Coordinates of C-alpha atoms (C1' of nucleotides) in Angstrom, one line a residue:
Chain A
X1 CA 17.3 -15.2 -13.2
X2 CA 16.9 -13.6 -16.7
X3 CA 13.1 -13.1 -16.9
X4 CA 11.2 -10.8 -19.1
X5 CA 7.5 -10.5 -19.0
X6 CA 5.5 -9.8 -22.1
X7 CA 2.5 -7.9 -20.9
X8 CA 0.7 -8.3 -24.2
X9 CA 1.0 -12.0 -24.1
X10 CA 0.7 -12.5 -20.3
X11 CA 3.6 -14.9 -20.9
X12 CA 6.8 -15.0 -18.9
X13 CA 9.9 -15.9 -20.8
X14 CA 12.3 -17.6 -18.6
X15 CA 15.8 -17.9 -19.8
X16 CA 18.3 -20.7 -18.9
X17 CA 15.6 -22.5 -17.0
X18 CA 14.5 -25.9 -18.0
X19 CA 14.4 -28.0 -14.9
X20 CA 13.2 -31.5 -14.8
X21 CA 11.4 -32.2 -11.6
X22 CA 12.5 -35.4 -9.9
X23 CA 10.0 -36.0 -7.1
X24 CA 12.4 -38.4 -5.5
X25 CA 14.8 -35.6 -4.3
X26 CA 15.3 -36.0 -0.6
X27 CA 17.8 -33.3 0.5
X28 CA 16.2 -30.5 2.6
X29 CA 18.8 -27.9 1.8
X30 CA 18.2 -25.3 -0.9
X31 CA 21.8 -25.9 -2.0
X32 CA 20.8 -29.4 -3.1
X33 CA 17.3 -28.6 -4.3
X34 CA 16.7 -29.0 -8.0
X35 CA 14.2 -26.1 -7.9
X36 CA 16.9 -23.8 -6.6
X37 CA 17.2 -21.8 -9.8
X38 CA 13.5 -21.0 -9.6
X39 CA 13.3 -20.0 -5.9
X40 CA 16.7 -18.8 -5.0
X41 CA 19.2 -16.4 -6.4
X42 CA 22.2 -17.7 -8.2
X43 CA 25.9 -16.8 -8.1
X44 CA 26.8 -17.9 -4.6
X45 CA 29.8 -19.9 -3.6
X46 CA 29.3 -23.1 -1.6
X47 CA 29.9 -21.5 1.8
X48 CA 27.4 -18.7 1.3
X49 CA 25.0 -21.3 -0.2
X50 CA 25.1 -23.2 3.0
X51 CA 24.2 -20.1 5.0
X52 CA 21.4 -19.5 2.7
X53 CA 20.0 -22.9 3.4
X54 CA 18.8 -21.4 6.7
X55 CA 16.2 -19.5 4.8
X56 CA 14.1 -22.6 4.8
X57 CA 13.1 -23.5 8.3
X58 CA 10.9 -26.5 7.7
X59 CA 8.8 -28.2 5.1
X60 CA 5.1 -28.4 5.2
X61 CA 2.7 -30.8 3.4
X62 CA -0.7 -29.5 2.4
X63 CA -3.4 -31.9 1.2
X64 CA -5.5 -31.2 -1.8
X65 CA -8.3 -28.8 -0.8
X66 CA -6.6 -27.6 2.3
X67 CA -5.4 -24.1 2.9
X68 CA -1.8 -23.2 3.4
X69 CA -2.9 -19.9 4.9
X70 CA -6.1 -17.9 4.8
X71 CA -7.4 -14.4 5.0
X72 CA -6.8 -13.0 8.5
X73 CA -4.1 -15.4 9.4
X74 CA -1.0 -13.9 11.0
X75 CA 1.8 -13.6 8.5
X76 CA 5.1 -15.1 9.5
X77 CA 6.5 -16.8 6.5
X78 CA 6.8 -16.9 2.8
X79 CA 6.3 -20.3 1.1
X80 CA 8.2 -21.7 -1.8
X81 CA 6.3 -24.4 -3.5
X82 CA 8.2 -27.6 -3.8
X83 CA 5.6 -29.8 -5.3
X84 CA 1.9 -29.3 -6.0
X85 CA -0.3 -26.6 -7.3
X86 CA -2.0 -23.7 -5.5
X87 CA -4.6 -21.1 -6.1
X88 CA -4.7 -17.8 -4.2
X89 CA -8.0 -16.0 -3.9
X90 CA -9.7 -13.1 -2.1
X91 CA -13.4 -13.0 -1.3
X92 CA -16.1 -10.6 -0.2
X93 CA -18.5 -11.1 2.7
X94 CA -21.4 -11.7 0.2
X95 CA -19.5 -14.7 -1.1
X96 CA -18.0 -13.5 -4.3
X97 CA -14.6 -15.0 -4.9
X98 CA -11.8 -13.8 -7.1
X99 CA -8.9 -16.1 -7.8
X100 CA -5.8 -13.9 -7.9
X101 CA -3.4 -16.4 -9.2
X102 CA -2.3 -20.0 -9.7
X103 CA 1.1 -21.0 -8.4
X104 CA 3.3 -24.0 -9.2
X105 CA 6.6 -25.5 -8.2
X106 CA 9.4 -22.9 -7.6
X107 CA 7.0 -20.0 -7.1
X108 CA 6.6 -18.0 -3.9
X109 CA 3.4 -17.3 -2.1
X110 CA 2.5 -15.3 0.9
X111 CA 3.7 -11.8 -0.2
X112 CA 0.3 -10.4 0.5
X113 CA 0.9 -10.7 4.3
X114 CA 3.9 -8.5 4.6
X115 CA 2.1 -5.1 4.6
X116 CA -0.2 -5.7 7.5
X117 CA 1.3 -8.8 9.1
X118 CA -1.9 -10.5 8.3
X119 CA -2.7 -12.5 5.2
X120 CA -5.3 -10.9 3.0
X121 CA -6.0 -13.9 0.8
X122 CA -6.4 -17.7 0.9
X123 CA -3.9 -20.1 -0.5
X124 CA -5.6 -23.4 -1.4
X125 CA -3.7 -26.5 -2.6
X126 CA -5.3 -27.8 -5.8
X127 CA -3.4 -31.0 -5.4
X128 CA -1.4 -32.5 -2.6
X129 CA 1.6 -30.2 -2.1
X130 CA 4.7 -29.6 -0.2
X131 CA 6.1 -26.2 0.5
X132 CA 9.3 -24.8 2.0
X133 CA 8.5 -22.5 5.0
X134 CA 10.7 -19.4 4.9
X135 CA 10.2 -17.3 8.1
X136 CA 10.1 -13.8 6.8
X137 CA 12.2 -12.5 9.6
X138 CA 14.9 -14.9 8.5
X139 CA 14.5 -13.8 4.9
X140 CA 15.0 -10.2 6.0
X141 CA 18.0 -11.0 8.2
X142 CA 19.8 -12.9 5.4
X143 CA 18.8 -10.3 2.9
X144 CA 20.8 -7.7 4.8
X145 CA 23.7 -10.0 4.8
X146 CA 23.5 -11.1 1.1
X147 CA 22.8 -8.4 -1.4
X148 CA 22.1 -11.0 -4.0
X149 CA 19.3 -12.4 -1.9
X150 CA 18.0 -9.0 -1.2
X151 CA 17.8 -8.2 -4.8
X152 CA 16.2 -11.6 -5.4
X153 CA 13.4 -10.9 -2.9
X154 CA 12.8 -7.5 -4.5
X155 CA 12.6 -9.1 -7.9
X156 CA 10.1 -11.7 -6.8
X157 CA 7.8 -9.0 -5.4
X158 CA 8.2 -6.8 -8.4
X159 CA 7.5 -9.8 -10.7
X160 CA 4.2 -10.3 -8.8
X161 CA 3.3 -6.7 -9.3
X162 CA 4.0 -6.9 -13.0
X163 CA 2.1 -10.1 -13.3
X164 CA -0.9 -8.5 -11.7
X165 CA -0.6 -5.6 -14.1
X166 CA -0.9 -8.0 -17.0
X167 CA -3.9 -9.7 -15.3
X168 CA -5.5 -6.2 -15.0
X169 CA -5.0 -5.9 -18.8
X170 CA -6.6 -9.2 -19.3
X171 CA -9.6 -8.4 -17.1
X172 CA -10.0 -4.8 -18.3
X173 CA -9.4 -5.0 -22.0
X174 CA -9.6 -8.5 -23.3
X175 CA -12.6 -10.6 -24.3
X176 CA -13.4 -14.1 -23.1
X177 CA -11.5 -16.0 -25.8
X178 CA -8.5 -13.7 -25.6
X179 CA -8.4 -14.3 -21.9
X180 CA -8.5 -18.0 -22.1
X181 CA -5.9 -18.1 -24.9
X182 CA -3.5 -15.9 -22.8
X183 CA -4.2 -18.1 -19.8
X184 CA -3.4 -21.3 -21.6
X185 CA -0.2 -20.0 -23.2
X186 CA 0.9 -18.6 -19.8
X187 CA 0.3 -21.9 -18.1
X188 CA 2.0 -24.1 -20.7
X189 CA 4.9 -21.7 -20.8
X190 CA 5.5 -21.9 -17.1
X191 CA 5.1 -25.7 -17.2
X192 CA 7.6 -25.9 -20.1
X193 CA 10.1 -23.9 -18.0
X194 CA 9.8 -26.7 -15.5
X195 CA 10.6 -29.5 -17.9
X196 CA 7.1 -30.3 -19.0
X197 CA 5.6 -30.4 -22.5
X198 CA 5.2 -27.3 -24.6
X199 CA 1.9 -28.5 -26.0
X200 CA 0.2 -30.7 -23.4
X201 CA -1.0 -30.0 -19.9
X202 CA -3.4 -31.2 -17.3
X203 CA -5.3 -28.5 -15.7
X204 CA -5.3 -28.6 -11.9
X205 CA -8.2 -26.2 -11.6
X206 CA -11.9 -26.4 -12.4
X207 CA -13.7 -24.4 -15.1
X208 CA -15.1 -22.3 -12.3
X209 CA -11.7 -21.5 -10.9
X210 CA -10.4 -20.6 -14.3
X211 CA -13.4 -18.4 -14.8
X212 CA -12.9 -16.7 -11.4
X213 CA -9.3 -15.9 -12.3
X214 CA -10.3 -14.6 -15.8
X215 CA -13.4 -12.7 -14.7
X216 CA -15.9 -14.9 -16.5
X217 CA -18.5 -17.6 -15.7
X218 CA -17.7 -21.3 -16.0
X219 CA -20.1 -21.7 -18.9
X220 CA -18.2 -19.1 -20.8
X221 CA -14.9 -20.8 -20.1
X222 CA -16.4 -24.1 -21.3
X223 CA -17.7 -22.5 -24.5
X224 CA -14.4 -20.9 -25.2
X225 CA -12.7 -24.3 -24.8
X226 CA -15.2 -25.9 -27.1
X227 CA -14.7 -23.1 -29.7
X228 CA -11.0 -23.6 -29.7
X229 CA -11.5 -27.3 -30.0
X230 CA -13.9 -26.9 -32.9
X231 CA -11.4 -24.7 -34.7
X232 CA -8.7 -27.4 -34.3
X233 CA -6.6 -25.1 -32.2
X234 CA -6.6 -27.3 -29.1
X235 CA -7.8 -30.7 -28.1
X236 CA -9.7 -30.8 -24.8
X237 CA -10.9 -33.7 -22.8
X238 CA -12.0 -32.5 -19.4
X239 CA -8.8 -31.2 -17.8
X240 CA -6.5 -32.6 -20.3
X241 CA -5.5 -30.0 -22.9
X242 CA -3.3 -30.4 -25.9
X243 CA -2.3 -27.3 -27.9
X244 CA -2.4 -28.2 -31.6
X245 CA -1.7 -24.8 -33.0
X246 CA 0.1 -22.5 -30.7
X247 CA 0.4 -19.7 -33.2
X248 CA -3.3 -19.6 -33.7
X249 CA -3.8 -19.4 -30.0
X250 CA -1.3 -16.5 -29.9
X251 CA -3.1 -14.7 -32.7
X252 CA -6.4 -14.8 -30.8
X253 CA -5.2 -12.2 -28.4
X254 CA -2.5 -10.7 -30.6
X255 CA -3.3 -10.4 -34.2
X256 CA 0.2 -9.5 -35.1
X257 CA 3.3 -11.2 -33.6
X258 CA 3.9 -11.8 -29.9
X259 CA 7.7 -11.5 -29.7
Chain B
X1 CA 2.5 2.9 9.3
X2 CA -0.6 1.2 10.5
X3 CA -2.4 0.4 7.3
X4 CA -5.2 -2.1 6.7
X5 CA -6.7 -2.8 3.4
X6 CA -10.3 -3.8 3.1
X7 CA -10.4 -5.9 0.0
X8 CA -14.2 -5.7 -0.1
X9 CA -14.2 -2.0 -0.2
X10 CA -11.1 -1.3 -2.1
X11 CA -10.5 1.2 0.6
X12 CA -7.3 1.7 2.5
X13 CA -7.6 2.7 6.1
X14 CA -4.7 4.7 7.2
X15 CA -4.2 5.3 10.9
X16 CA -2.5 8.3 12.5
X17 CA -2.2 9.9 9.1
X18 CA -3.8 13.2 8.5
X19 CA -1.2 15.4 6.8
X20 CA -2.0 18.8 5.5
X21 CA 0.1 19.5 2.4
X22 CA 1.8 22.8 2.4
X23 CA 3.1 23.4 -1.1
X24 CA 5.5 26.0 0.3
X25 CA 7.8 23.6 2.0
X26 CA 11.3 24.1 0.8
X27 CA 13.6 21.7 2.6
X28 CA 14.9 18.9 0.4
X29 CA 15.6 16.4 3.1
X30 CA 13.1 13.7 4.0
X31 CA 13.7 14.5 7.7
X32 CA 12.0 17.9 7.1
X33 CA 9.4 16.7 4.6
X34 CA 5.8 16.8 5.7
X35 CA 5.1 13.8 3.6
X36 CA 7.6 11.8 5.5
X37 CA 5.0 9.7 7.3
X38 CA 3.6 8.6 3.9
X39 CA 6.9 7.8 2.2
X40 CA 9.3 6.8 4.9
X41 CA 9.4 4.6 7.9
X42 CA 9.0 6.1 11.3
X43 CA 10.8 5.5 14.5
X44 CA 14.2 6.8 13.7
X45 CA 16.4 9.0 15.8
X46 CA 17.7 12.2 14.3
X47 CA 21.1 10.9 13.4
X48 CA 19.7 7.9 11.5
X49 CA 17.1 10.2 9.9
X50 CA 19.9 12.3 8.5
X51 CA 21.5 9.3 7.0
X52 CA 18.2 8.3 5.5
X53 CA 18.0 11.6 3.8
X54 CA 20.5 10.1 1.3
X55 CA 17.7 8.0 -0.1
X56 CA 16.6 10.9 -2.1
X57 CA 19.2 11.9 -4.6
X58 CA 17.4 14.6 -6.4
X59 CA 14.0 16.1 -7.2
X60 CA 12.4 16.0 -10.6
X61 CA 9.6 18.1 -12.0
X62 CA 7.2 16.5 -14.5
X63 CA 4.8 18.6 -16.5
X64 CA 1.2 17.6 -17.0
X65 CA 1.0 15.0 -19.8
X66 CA 4.7 14.2 -19.6
X67 CA 6.0 10.8 -18.7
X68 CA 8.1 10.2 -15.6
X69 CA 9.2 6.9 -17.2
X70 CA 7.8 4.7 -19.9
X71 CA 7.7 1.1 -21.0
X72 CA 11.2 -0.1 -21.9
X73 CA 13.1 2.6 -20.0
X74 CA 16.0 1.4 -18.0
X75 CA 15.0 1.1 -14.3
X76 CA 17.3 3.0 -11.9
X77 CA 15.1 4.6 -9.3
X78 CA 11.9 4.6 -7.4
X79 CA 10.0 7.8 -7.2
X80 CA 8.1 9.3 -4.3
X81 CA 5.5 11.7 -5.4
X82 CA 5.9 15.1 -3.6
X83 CA 3.2 17.0 -5.5
X84 CA 0.9 16.2 -8.3
X85 CA -1.0 13.2 -9.6
X86 CA 0.1 10.3 -11.8
X87 CA -1.4 7.4 -13.7
X88 CA 0.5 4.3 -14.5
X89 CA -0.6 2.2 -17.5
X90 CA 0.4 -0.7 -19.7
X91 CA -0.5 -1.0 -23.3
X92 CA -0.6 -3.6 -26.1
X93 CA 0.8 -3.1 -29.6
X94 CA -2.6 -2.8 -31.0
X95 CA -3.2 0.2 -28.9
X96 CA -5.3 -1.1 -26.1
X97 CA -4.4 0.7 -22.9
X98 CA -5.0 -0.4 -19.3
X99 CA -4.5 2.1 -16.5
X100 CA -3.1 0.1 -13.6
X101 CA -3.3 2.8 -11.0
X102 CA -3.6 6.4 -10.0
X103 CA -0.9 7.7 -7.6
X104 CA -0.9 10.8 -5.4
X105 CA 1.4 12.6 -3.0
X106 CA 3.4 10.3 -0.7
X107 CA 2.9 7.3 -2.9
X108 CA 5.8 5.4 -4.6
X109 CA 6.0 4.5 -8.2
X110 CA 8.5 2.5 -10.3
X111 CA 8.3 -0.8 -8.5
X112 CA 7.5 -2.5 -11.8
X113 CA 11.0 -2.0 -13.1
X114 CA 12.8 -4.0 -10.4
X115 CA 12.3 -7.4 -11.8
X116 CA 13.8 -6.9 -15.3
X117 CA 15.7 -3.6 -14.8
X118 CA 13.3 -2.2 -17.4
X119 CA 10.1 -0.4 -16.7
X120 CA 7.1 -2.3 -18.0
X121 CA 4.6 0.5 -17.7
X122 CA 4.2 4.2 -18.4
X123 CA 3.9 6.8 -15.6
X124 CA 2.2 9.9 -16.8
X125 CA 1.7 13.1 -14.8
X126 CA -2.0 14.1 -14.8
X127 CA -1.0 17.5 -13.4
X128 CA 2.3 19.3 -13.0
X129 CA 4.2 17.2 -10.5
X130 CA 7.3 16.9 -8.5
X131 CA 8.9 13.6 -7.4
X132 CA 11.8 12.6 -5.2
X133 CA 14.2 10.4 -7.1
X134 CA 15.4 7.5 -5.0
X135 CA 18.1 5.5 -6.8
X136 CA 17.2 1.9 -6.1
X137 CA 20.8 0.9 -5.5
X138 CA 20.8 3.4 -2.7
X139 CA 17.5 2.2 -1.3
X140 CA 19.0 -1.3 -1.2
X141 CA 22.2 -0.2 0.4
X142 CA 20.4 1.7 3.1
X143 CA 17.9 -1.1 3.6
X144 CA 20.7 -3.4 4.5
X145 CA 21.8 -0.9 7.1
X146 CA 18.4 0.0 8.5
X147 CA 16.0 -2.9 9.1
X148 CA 13.2 -0.4 9.6
X149 CA 13.7 0.9 6.1
X150 CA 14.0 -2.6 4.7
X151 CA 10.7 -3.6 6.3
X152 CA 9.2 -0.4 4.9
X153 CA 10.3 -1.2 1.4
X154 CA 8.9 -4.6 1.7
X155 CA 5.6 -3.3 3.0
X156 CA 5.3 -0.8 0.1
X157 CA 5.7 -3.6 -2.4
X158 CA 3.3 -5.9 -0.5
X159 CA 0.8 -3.1 -0.3
X160 CA 0.9 -2.7 -4.1
X161 CA 0.4 -6.5 -4.5
X162 CA -2.6 -6.3 -2.2
X163 CA -4.0 -3.3 -3.9
X164 CA -3.8 -5.0 -7.2
X165 CA -5.6 -8.0 -5.7
X166 CA -8.4 -5.8 -4.9
X167 CA -8.5 -4.3 -8.4
X168 CA -8.7 -7.8 -9.7
X169 CA -11.7 -8.3 -7.5
X170 CA -13.2 -5.1 -8.9
X171 CA -12.6 -6.1 -12.5
X172 CA -13.5 -9.7 -12.2
X173 CA -16.5 -9.6 -10.0
X174 CA -18.1 -6.2 -9.8
X175 CA -20.5 -4.4 -12.0
X176 CA -20.0 -1.0 -13.5
X177 CA -21.7 1.0 -10.7
X178 CA -20.0 -1.0 -8.0
X179 CA -16.6 -0.3 -9.6
X180 CA -17.2 3.4 -9.8
X181 CA -18.5 3.5 -6.2
X182 CA -15.5 1.7 -4.9
X183 CA -13.2 3.9 -7.0
X184 CA -14.7 7.1 -5.6
X185 CA -14.6 5.9 -2.0
X186 CA -11.0 4.8 -2.4
X187 CA -9.9 8.2 -3.9
X188 CA -11.7 10.3 -1.4
X189 CA -10.3 8.2 1.4
X190 CA -6.7 8.6 0.2
X191 CA -7.3 12.3 -0.2
X192 CA -8.7 12.6 3.2
X193 CA -5.6 10.9 4.6
X194 CA -3.7 13.8 3.1
X195 CA -5.8 16.4 4.7
X196 CA -8.4 17.0 2.0
X197 CA -12.1 16.8 2.3
X198 CA -13.9 13.6 3.1
X199 CA -16.7 14.5 0.8
X200 CA -15.4 16.7 -2.0
X201 CA -12.8 16.0 -4.7
X202 CA -11.6 17.2 -8.1
X203 CA -10.8 14.3 -10.4
X204 CA -7.5 14.6 -12.0
X205 CA -8.3 12.1 -14.7
X206 CA -10.7 11.9 -17.6
X207 CA -13.8 9.6 -17.9
X208 CA -11.8 7.6 -20.3
X209 CA -8.9 7.1 -17.9
X210 CA -11.3 6.1 -15.1
X211 CA -12.9 3.7 -17.5
X212 CA -9.6 2.2 -18.5
X213 CA -8.7 1.6 -14.8
X214 CA -12.1 0.1 -14.1
X215 CA -12.5 -1.9 -17.2
X216 CA -15.3 0.0 -18.7
X217 CA -16.0 2.5 -21.5
X218 CA -16.1 6.2 -20.9
X219 CA -19.8 6.3 -21.7
X220 CA -20.5 3.7 -19.1
X221 CA -18.5 5.8 -16.6
X222 CA -20.5 8.9 -17.5
X223 CA -23.8 7.0 -17.2
X224 CA -22.8 5.7 -13.7
X225 CA -22.0 9.2 -12.6
X226 CA -25.3 10.5 -13.9
X227 CA -27.2 7.7 -12.1
X228 CA -25.5 8.4 -8.8
X229 CA -26.3 12.0 -9.3
X230 CA -29.9 11.4 -10.2
X231 CA -30.2 9.3 -7.0
X232 CA -28.8 12.1 -4.9
X233 CA -25.8 10.1 -3.8
X234 CA -23.3 12.5 -5.4
X235 CA -23.2 15.8 -7.0
X236 CA -21.1 15.9 -10.2
X237 CA -20.0 18.8 -12.4
X238 CA -17.5 17.6 -14.8
X239 CA -14.5 16.7 -12.7
X240 CA -15.8 18.1 -9.5
X241 CA -17.5 15.5 -7.4
X242 CA -19.2 15.9 -4.0
X243 CA -20.2 12.9 -2.1
X244 CA -23.6 13.6 -0.6
X245 CA -24.4 10.2 0.8
X246 CA -21.3 8.2 1.6
X247 CA -23.2 5.3 3.1
X248 CA -25.3 4.9 0.0
X249 CA -22.2 4.8 -2.0
X250 CA -20.8 2.1 0.2
X251 CA -24.0 0.1 0.0
X252 CA -23.7 0.0 -3.8
X253 CA -20.9 -2.5 -3.7
X254 CA -21.5 -3.7 -0.2
X255 CA -25.1 -4.3 0.7
X256 CA -24.2 -4.9 4.3
X257 CA -21.6 -2.9 6.3
X258 CA -18.1 -2.1 5.1
X259 CA -16.2 -2.1 8.4
Chain C
dC1 C1' -15.1 34.8 -28.5
dG2 C1' -14.3 30.8 -31.3
dT3 C1' -12.6 26.1 -31.5
dG4 C1' -11.8 21.5 -30.1
dA5 C1' -11.5 18.3 -26.4
dA6 C1' -14.2 16.2 -22.9
dG7 C1' -18.5 14.8 -21.3
dT8 C1' -23.5 13.5 -21.7
dT9 C1' -27.3 11.1 -23.5
dG10 C1' -30.0 8.1 -26.7
dA11 C1' -30.7 4.1 -29.8
dT12 C1' -29.1 -0.2 -30.9
dA13 C1' -25.8 -4.2 -31.1
dT14 C1' -23.1 -7.6 -29.0
dC15 C1' -21.1 -10.2 -25.6
dT16 C1' -21.4 -12.6 -21.6
dG17 C1' -24.4 -14.1 -17.9
dT18 C1' -28.3 -16.8 -16.3
dC19 C1' -31.1 -20.7 -16.2
dA20 C1' -31.9 -25.3 -17.4
dA21 C1' -31.1 -29.8 -19.1
dG22 C1' -28.3 -33.4 -20.1
dC23 C1' -23.7 -35.7 -20.3
dT24 C1' -19.2 -37.6 -18.4
dA25 C1' -16.1 -39.1 -15.3
dC26 C1' -14.9 -40.6 -11.0
dG27 C1' -15.2 -42.4 -6.4
dT28 C1' -17.7 -45.1 -3.1
dG29 C1' -20.0 -48.8 -1.4
dG30 C1' -22.6 -52.8 -2.1
Chain D
dC1 C1' -16.4 -55.7 -10.2
dC2 C1' -20.4 -53.2 -11.1
dA3 C1' -23.9 -49.8 -10.0
dC4 C1' -25.0 -45.7 -8.3
dG5 C1' -24.5 -40.9 -7.0
dT6 C1' -22.3 -36.7 -7.3
dA7 C1' -19.5 -33.1 -8.9
dG8 C1' -17.8 -31.2 -12.9
dC9 C1' -18.5 -30.2 -17.6
dT10 C1' -21.1 -29.1 -21.9
dT11 C1' -24.7 -27.2 -24.6
dG12 C1' -28.9 -24.6 -25.7
dA13 C1' -32.2 -20.8 -25.2
dC14 C1' -32.8 -16.5 -23.5
dA15 C1' -31.9 -12.2 -20.7
dG16 C1' -29.3 -8.4 -19.3
dA17 C1' -25.4 -5.5 -18.9
dT18 C1' -22.2 -3.0 -21.3
dA19 C1' -20.2 -1.6 -25.8
dT20 C1' -20.8 0.8 -29.9
dC21 C1' -22.3 4.5 -32.7
dA22 C1' -24.0 8.9 -33.1
dA23 C1' -25.7 13.5 -31.9
dC24 C1' -25.5 17.0 -28.9
dT25 C1' -23.7 19.9 -24.9
dT26 C1' -20.3 21.9 -22.0
dC27 C1' -16.1 23.6 -20.8
dA28 C1' -11.3 25.0 -21.2
dC29 C1' -8.0 27.3 -23.6
dG30 C1' -5.9 30.1 -27.0

DNA sequence: CGTGAAGTTGATATCTGTCAAGCTACGTGG
DNA sequence: CCACGTAGCTTGACAGATATCAACTTCACG
């Protein structure tokens, strides 16, 4: 899965990956899943592919607002998102919450639980969702059998580490508008890789959740949206966002070029 | 390796791990390394242990200020720190640098390179260091043979993800003094797990590097140190720090108790 | 013992947070 | 089908935390 991550831009560049999502797909097996290229390694023959179908034990539906897992839950499985949109967040006892990521179809959540066998964050569905449940013991078993799968699992974890590095850069070094610009470009880029528009998106999260992710208050998020809108860079209407000038958005956090 | 990570505190609690570091140790094999419990899984018999010695291909010395690897380098190996102290950092073309972590003996660096086969950050030695070079292909081979090693590798990567989650919480939700307090407690805790003092430490990094990690400017770091010092919570003399009142330090970022 | 890097401290500027008011959109129930 | 209520969003005024700029001090190293 040729993927390069531009730390500067906080944008992932997927190659050979432009998958239309047909919500009508019925088959349970990975081998027939149209998200396969996002979740699973490629390069298997049909026989091996069938064996790999075992990775997914079951499917699970999660209603909007419900948690797939939460802090303290026993870790048993990774989850591949089939449909829907999630946020993961950690929180302190005094109620401060930090959104650590937003995840969409084809992305894997639950990696936080491996180290202690307990989840250390909450995964909340931001819209009705369906996930593939992949018992981690099974993932490990099959990984030992299939080096390609093993490598794939390692890449997924490494990608998450690198993504978090880029979020640290955002939080530590960038200013409010730079953060929001990077965030929007990252979102639209990931959506585009899934067959959606390069320039339009509907946010699945509130201003407050965006702010929590980007380390700023909801009012600051709102102001930044308004500023971009005033400058003609984007069009915003509540959660609908249209990017009118992608280059201008890129320039906000990267005065020069962004590969 | 019983490890729990308190997100609130940004403190890792290691269990059964209090290893004095004897710089005189000569043996090359993991099986004879006194850092084994930090780097390697436990529970192997002597025969398996010998096979696992193959994980480490060579040792490599890195002089203070030199890079173990840098952004864009081809990824081949993970590195286990034997002696010395590293920082990892990412940077943008316009020169902004974000320190993403500080690593000490027994910790593993290089995980960022797995996803793209290229390193996406720099690893700089903050003091003369020696690392064990673990070719990743060999790690993967042996992981397929030894489930305990496989699990161990997964835990190391998951731990890094969880650590970065807690840094995101620091950067996104905490104020300057809270960040520094959490940072000091985390450092001293990790040093203590390696047989050093619970209350004294010598910083291996500059104020600027601390600031970069914590998302603040060096002057702000310095002021926070001075404030803690004025309040009698710590004693500071340049890079020497003595924690006089650990509870007060904990209270700064956690008004109640911190487990 | 001199020189420069690192660290400290003060004065001021700037960005983002806070508080408050009003607006918009959406869902619910009459 | 409309009215109402609420949650989410926007905007303004002001406050506060941290950044910036600058001067000075300390320490490490040659």
